[in-house]
Amino acid sequence: MSTQAASRPRSPSTGASRGVHGVSDNQVLLAPAERAIQMIGGDLTEKALRRHLEGLPGVDAVGLEARAASLATRSIKTTSKQWALDAIIRMIDLTTLEGADTPGKVESLCAKALTPDPADLTTPRVAAVCVYGDMVPHAVEALGEDSGINVAAVATAFPSGRSSRTIKLADTRDAVAAGASEIDMVIDRGAFLAGHYGLVFDEIVAVKEACMRPDGSYAHLKVILETGELNTYDNVRRASWLAILAGADFIKTSTGKVSPAATLPVTLLMLQVVRDWHTLTGERIGVKPAGGIRASKDAIRYLVTVAETVGEEWLQPDLFRFGASSLLNDVLMQRQKMNTGRYSGPDYVTVD
Amino acid sequence: MAASQTSFLDYAPAPESTSILDLKDSYGLFIDGEFVDGTGDAFTTISPATEETIAEVVAASRKDVDRAVAAARKAFDGPWSRLSGADRGKYLFRIARLVQERARELAVAESLDNGKPIKESRDVDVPLVAAWFFYYAGWADKLDHAGLGPNPRALGVAAQVIPWNFPLLMLAWKIAPALAAGNTVVLKPAETTPLTALIFAEILQQADLPPGVVNIVTGAGETGELLVNAAVDKVAFTGSTEVGRAIARSTAGTGKKLTLELGGKAANIVFDDAPLDQAIEGIVDGIFFNQGHVCCAGSRLLVQENVEAEVIERLKHRMSTLRLGDPLDKNTDVGAINSREQLDRIRELSDIGEAEGAERWSAPCEIPAKGFWYAPTIFTGVDTSHRIARDEIFGPVLSVLTFRTPGEAISKANNTPYGLSAGIWSDKGSKVLAVADKLRAGVIWTNTFNKFDPSSPFGGYKESGYGREGGRHGLAAYLASAKEGAR
């Protein structure tokens, strides 16, 4: 594998045991995640993982941002726009993540997920509703059996991730048991920035195990990198790769609680990682930008970026999601405009 | 709202409207502040994307050229050379603002006449045109700091002959520094792309530029020859090395100051520690920007041998996403080849490449039935002795060569009669600087390509010409020091 795309070797890193990492740290065996063993080899240590991640090609920030800006100039009109608006709705994780959330608020959100536009019943449904763990039972009940809408729960001491492993795993198991079919976990950014890649890795592997249901099936795992805290594009590439190695089904940009949340360059970079992973293994990983995407126009730019980077095959809810709340109403207004030729206004879409 | 389309990537057409244009059926010459009838033969300018006629223009005769030069001389002796630098600057600022006001119109005209994608004329050409005028407007009253000592003087009348690849931008590169320095100008746009220069003449009228300061004569090579051999003080030419050589010959010993910006065969060097995704973008921008009709295009890709396979695979994948077609569609990445003549040359050299044993791969794109088109193409297995590694193709054709060490990269990059530009891709700053230091090329980009700025001088080594355009150096090409005295 080592001669292929993103895993090509560099000169051996002498920095592997720099700083706070003693040699002993480096020899610790990591959780034997299947993907990581296939990619790195059976002797899966912190040191091996570090070398692998440090061997990924660098990211030139100016070039990445220029490419994203250029994709953002695509002009999506008429039939393409119509298709895009419906596709966006189908890929939305309609989200409420507030301390003030109540069962009533969640029920209202679920009603909106089921019938986004009461004036136009041809409007597709969203992909999922995304709530805190304790709200999962209310969401499951409100959506009913065959809605086709998943319930996603944020877990692992969202949004900071500052809690013990025990609490994080319990948080995850609790949400899965309550009927969440998707878990949006946060990585330990502190550990990542301190260079403890193994710690971050092991935790994702453990959370993935906690996603297992009694029948042996798994809730879908989205791994939130919180790219606004990782700060550099090189870090985003390493964290994306690390999350995939540890078993992520989706990699997600942000919690929405840290600024900047999702940006087009960061999402482009994560899509490039997913494309490289697919080239190497044939496996398809999903991407979810979350936070800050409010306008249809912006969302369409993401669709363009997906289609031109990793292929339009990714333009489906299994492989791409928007984590958003106010986006849906803007898309609905645009949709009404396309159908009637006139702009309506915020009073012609429902508040949730 | 049923979605009828099968592929999102077949973006619905998004054409820029041509209704903003107010074109005449035929154009005369712009002499002494007025459009006048020429005495030469009329010819048409066509859209290379459709082969349809846009307008009729006239080939300036010897009489017309002499008239234009006389108008420029009168304007130089008259108002222009007596105007203060600050007042000249005011005119340049005014022109810059008018270019911005009429940006969309200029972009549409440029894409129509030249065939380049509207996203390039809109986002690159026209904004740079305005930037060039703004930049040199600021210089007009600061000539004491241009590097020629106090009170430098203008040269007089400048004859300027420009190419068809960036019609309006090359006009700006020529006219802005010439006027800032206090010269007057007779400019000849290329035969196939006169349209935006003629619209620019309208802008000069709007700006109330004194008559004769800028004169525009259209025509082909013969008109250009008449112009450089007329009674002018300065000749500035951008175009082929062959024509540049002829101009150097004919102006030798005449005392005319000469600037030549000629061909190139730039090396784009990709090391194994490059930021790969961005390097792929840079390779694409380097050779497929403006259909490769760029004198500083990165037409030779020098890729480190240990990553060649990976780079080529990624490059082909990226090239497959390029959208070739209607230059006026806002989603077009690759437009039309400017002329049948140029298309023939690209085909000829590509066929030679294949015959010499290089392997050809073209992006799978649908070629429109009418117009001049060439699919983005790369040649692998190219050796330094192949003609496609040496001759300037001036089209969307990339020759891929490999190297093993930085030393080999440097010697291969320098192994060309040209020396206009080069690119280096590596995440390691010290290596980039060490390699850049040894490349004999006028412009070297690192981790980017084909970026232009008015403050940065541009020009070549060896057969790529002499003199610099842009920045303070570009200004010096239109000035003489006070010590040199009057001509």
mmCIF file with all atom_site columns, N, CA and C in Angstrom, chain B residues 170-189:
data_model
loop_
_atom_site.group_PDB
_atom_site.id
_atom_site.type_symbol
_atom_site.label_atom_id
_atom_site.label_alt_id
_atom_site.label_comp_id
_atom_site.label_asym_id
_atom_site.label_entity_id
_atom_site.label_seq_id
_atom_site.pdbx_PDB_ins_code
_atom_site.Cartn_x
_atom_site.Cartn_y
_atom_site.Cartn_z
_atom_site.occupancy
_atom_site.B_iso_or_equiv
_atom_site.pdbx_formal_charge
_atom_site.auth_seq_id
_atom_site.auth_comp_id
_atom_site.auth_asym_id
_atom_site.auth_atom_id
_atom_site.pdbx_PDB_model_num
ATOM 1  N N  . MET B 1 170 ? -2.766 43.159 -22.487 1.00 0.00 ? 170 MET B N  1
ATOM 2  C CA . MET B 1 170 ? -1.488 43.570 -23.085 1.00 0.00 ? 170 MET B CA 1
ATOM 3  C C  . MET B 1 170 ? -1.527 45.053 -23.472 1.00 0.00 ? 170 MET B C  1
ATOM 4  N N  . LEU B 1 171 ? -2.717 45.513 -23.876 1.00 0.00 ? 171 LEU B N  1
ATOM 5  C CA . LEU B 1 171 ? -2.874 46.949 -24.157 1.00 0.00 ? 171 LEU B CA 1
ATOM 6  C C  . LEU B 1 171 ? -2.582 47.750 -22.889 1.00 0.00 ? 171 LEU B C  1
ATOM 7  N N  . ALA B 1 172 ? -3.127 47.292 -21.760 1.00 0.00 ? 172 ALA B N  1
ATOM 8  C CA . ALA B 1 172 ? -2.914 48.007 -20.497 1.00 0.00 ? 172 ALA B CA 1
ATOM 9  C C  . ALA B 1 172 ? -1.438 47.975 -20.098 1.00 0.00 ? 172 ALA B C  1
ATOM 10 N N  . TRP B 1 173 ? -0.792 46.798 -20.265 1.00 0.00 ? 173 TRP B N  1
ATOM 11 C CA . TRP B 1 173 ? 0.629  46.677 -19.914 1.00 0.00 ? 173 TRP B CA 1
ATOM 12 C C  . TRP B 1 173 ? 1.463  47.692 -20.701 1.00 0.00 ? 173 TRP B C  1
ATOM 13 N N  . LYS B 1 174 ? 1.005  47.973 -21.937 1.00 0.00 ? 174 LYS B N  1
ATOM 14 C CA . LYS B 1 174 ? 1.774  48.868 -22.804 1.00 0.00 ? 174 LYS B CA 1
ATOM 15 C C  . LYS B 1 174 ? 1.411  50.329 -22.567 1.00 0.00 ? 174 LYS B C  1
ATOM 16 N N  . ILE B 1 175 ? 0.106  50.613 -22.565 1.00 0.00 ? 175 ILE B N  1
ATOM 17 C CA . ILE B 1 175 ? -0.306 52.020 -22.551 1.00 0.00 ? 175 ILE B CA 1
ATOM 18 C C  . ILE B 1 175 ? -0.108 52.665 -21.172 1.00 0.00 ? 175 ILE B C  1
ATOM 19 N N  . ALA B 1 176 ? -0.432 51.931 -20.103 1.00 0.00 ? 176 ALA B N  1
ATOM 20 C CA . ALA B 1 176 ? -0.410 52.565 -18.774 1.00 0.00 ? 176 ALA B CA 1
ATOM 21 C C  . ALA B 1 176 ? 0.981  53.119 -18.414 1.00 0.00 ? 176 ALA B C  1
ATOM 22 N N  . PRO B 1 177 ? 2.057  52.325 -18.505 1.00 0.00 ? 177 PRO B N  1
ATOM 23 C CA . PRO B 1 177 ? 3.364  52.894 -18.139 1.00 0.00 ? 177 PRO B CA 1
ATOM 24 C C  . PRO B 1 177 ? 3.814  53.974 -19.125 1.00 0.00 ? 177 PRO B C  1
ATOM 25 N N  . ALA B 1 178 ? 3.466  53.809 -20.412 1.00 0.00 ? 178 ALA B N  1
ATOM 26 C CA . ALA B 1 178 ? 3.891  54.793 -21.414 1.00 0.00 ? 178 ALA B CA 1
ATOM 27 C C  . ALA B 1 178 ? 3.299  56.165 -21.098 1.00 0.00 ? 178 ALA B C  1
ATOM 28 N N  . LEU B 1 179 ? 2.013  56.194 -20.785 1.00 0.00 ? 179 LEU B N  1
ATOM 29 C CA . LEU B 1 179 ? 1.370  57.472 -20.491 1.00 0.00 ? 179 LEU B CA 1
ATOM 30 C C  . LEU B 1 179 ? 1.837  58.035 -19.156 1.00 0.00 ? 179 LEU B C  1
ATOM 31 N N  . ALA B 1 180 ? 2.006  57.152 -18.163 1.00 0.00 ? 180 ALA B N  1
ATOM 32 C CA . ALA B 1 180 ? 2.461  57.632 -16.851 1.00 0.00 ? 180 ALA B CA 1
ATOM 33 C C  . ALA B 1 180 ? 3.803  58.326 -16.991 1.00 0.00 ? 180 ALA B C  1
ATOM 34 N N  . ALA B 1 181 ? 4.663  57.788 -17.866 1.00 0.00 ? 181 ALA B N  1
ATOM 35 C CA . ALA B 1 181 ? 5.994  58.360 -18.054 1.00 0.00 ? 181 ALA B CA 1
ATOM 36 C C  . ALA B 1 181 ? 5.967  59.592 -18.939 1.00 0.00 ? 181 ALA B C  1
ATOM 37 N N  . GLY B 1 182 ? 4.817  59.884 -19.563 1.00 0.00 ? 182 GLY B N  1
ATOM 38 C CA . GLY B 1 182 ? 4.692  61.108 -20.346 1.00 0.00 ? 182 GLY B CA 1
ATOM 39 C C  . GLY B 1 182 ? 4.839  60.933 -21.845 1.00 0.00 ? 182 GLY B C  1
ATOM 40 N N  . ASN B 1 183 ? 4.847  59.671 -22.289 1.00 0.00 ? 183 ASN B N  1
ATOM 41 C CA . ASN B 1 183 ? 4.923  59.425 -23.736 1.00 0.00 ? 183 ASN B CA 1
ATOM 42 C C  . ASN B 1 183 ? 3.533  59.478 -24.360 1.00 0.00 ? 183 ASN B C  1
ATOM 43 N N  . THR B 1 184 ? 3.493  59.554 -25.671 1.00 0.00 ? 184 THR B N  1
ATOM 44 C CA . THR B 1 184 ? 2.241  59.323 -26.382 1.00 0.00 ? 184 THR B CA 1
ATOM 45 C C  . THR B 1 184 ? 2.398  58.022 -27.174 1.00 0.00 ? 184 THR B C  1
ATOM 46 N N  . VAL B 1 185 ? 1.276  57.500 -27.650 1.00 0.00 ? 185 VAL B N  1
ATOM 47 C CA . VAL B 1 185 ? 1.255  56.115 -28.076 1.00 0.00 ? 185 VAL B CA 1
ATOM 48 C C  . VAL B 1 185 ? 0.531  55.930 -29.414 1.00 0.00 ? 185 VAL B C  1
ATOM 49 N N  . VAL B 1 186 ? 1.094  55.056 -30.261 1.00 0.00 ? 186 VAL B N  1
ATOM 50 C CA . VAL B 1 186 ? 0.312  54.472 -31.346 1.00 0.00 ? 186 VAL B CA 1
ATOM 51 C C  . VAL B 1 186 ? 0.348  52.963 -31.123 1.00 0.00 ? 186 VAL B C  1
ATOM 52 N N  . LEU B 1 187 ? -0.821 52.374 -30.929 1.00 0.00 ? 187 LEU B N  1
ATOM 53 C CA . LEU B 1 187 ? -0.881 50.954 -30.595 1.00 0.00 ? 187 LEU B CA 1
ATOM 54 C C  . LEU B 1 187 ? -1.597 50.181 -31.688 1.00 0.00 ? 187 LEU B C  1
ATOM 55 N N  . LYS B 1 188 ? -1.020 49.015 -32.011 1.00 0.00 ? 188 LYS B N  1
ATOM 56 C CA . LYS B 1 188 ? -1.690 48.129 -32.960 1.00 0.00 ? 188 LYS B CA 1
ATOM 57 C C  . LYS B 1 188 ? -2.101 46.836 -32.269 1.00 0.00 ? 188 LYS B C  1
ATOM 58 N N  . PRO B 1 189 ? -3.406 46.606 -32.127 1.00 0.00 ? 189 PRO B N  1
ATOM 59 C CA . PRO B 1 189 ? -3.852 45.328 -31.561 1.00 0.00 ? 189 PRO B CA 1
ATOM 60 C C  . PRO B 1 189 ? -3.663 44.222 -32.597 1.00 0.00 ? 189 PRO B C  1
#
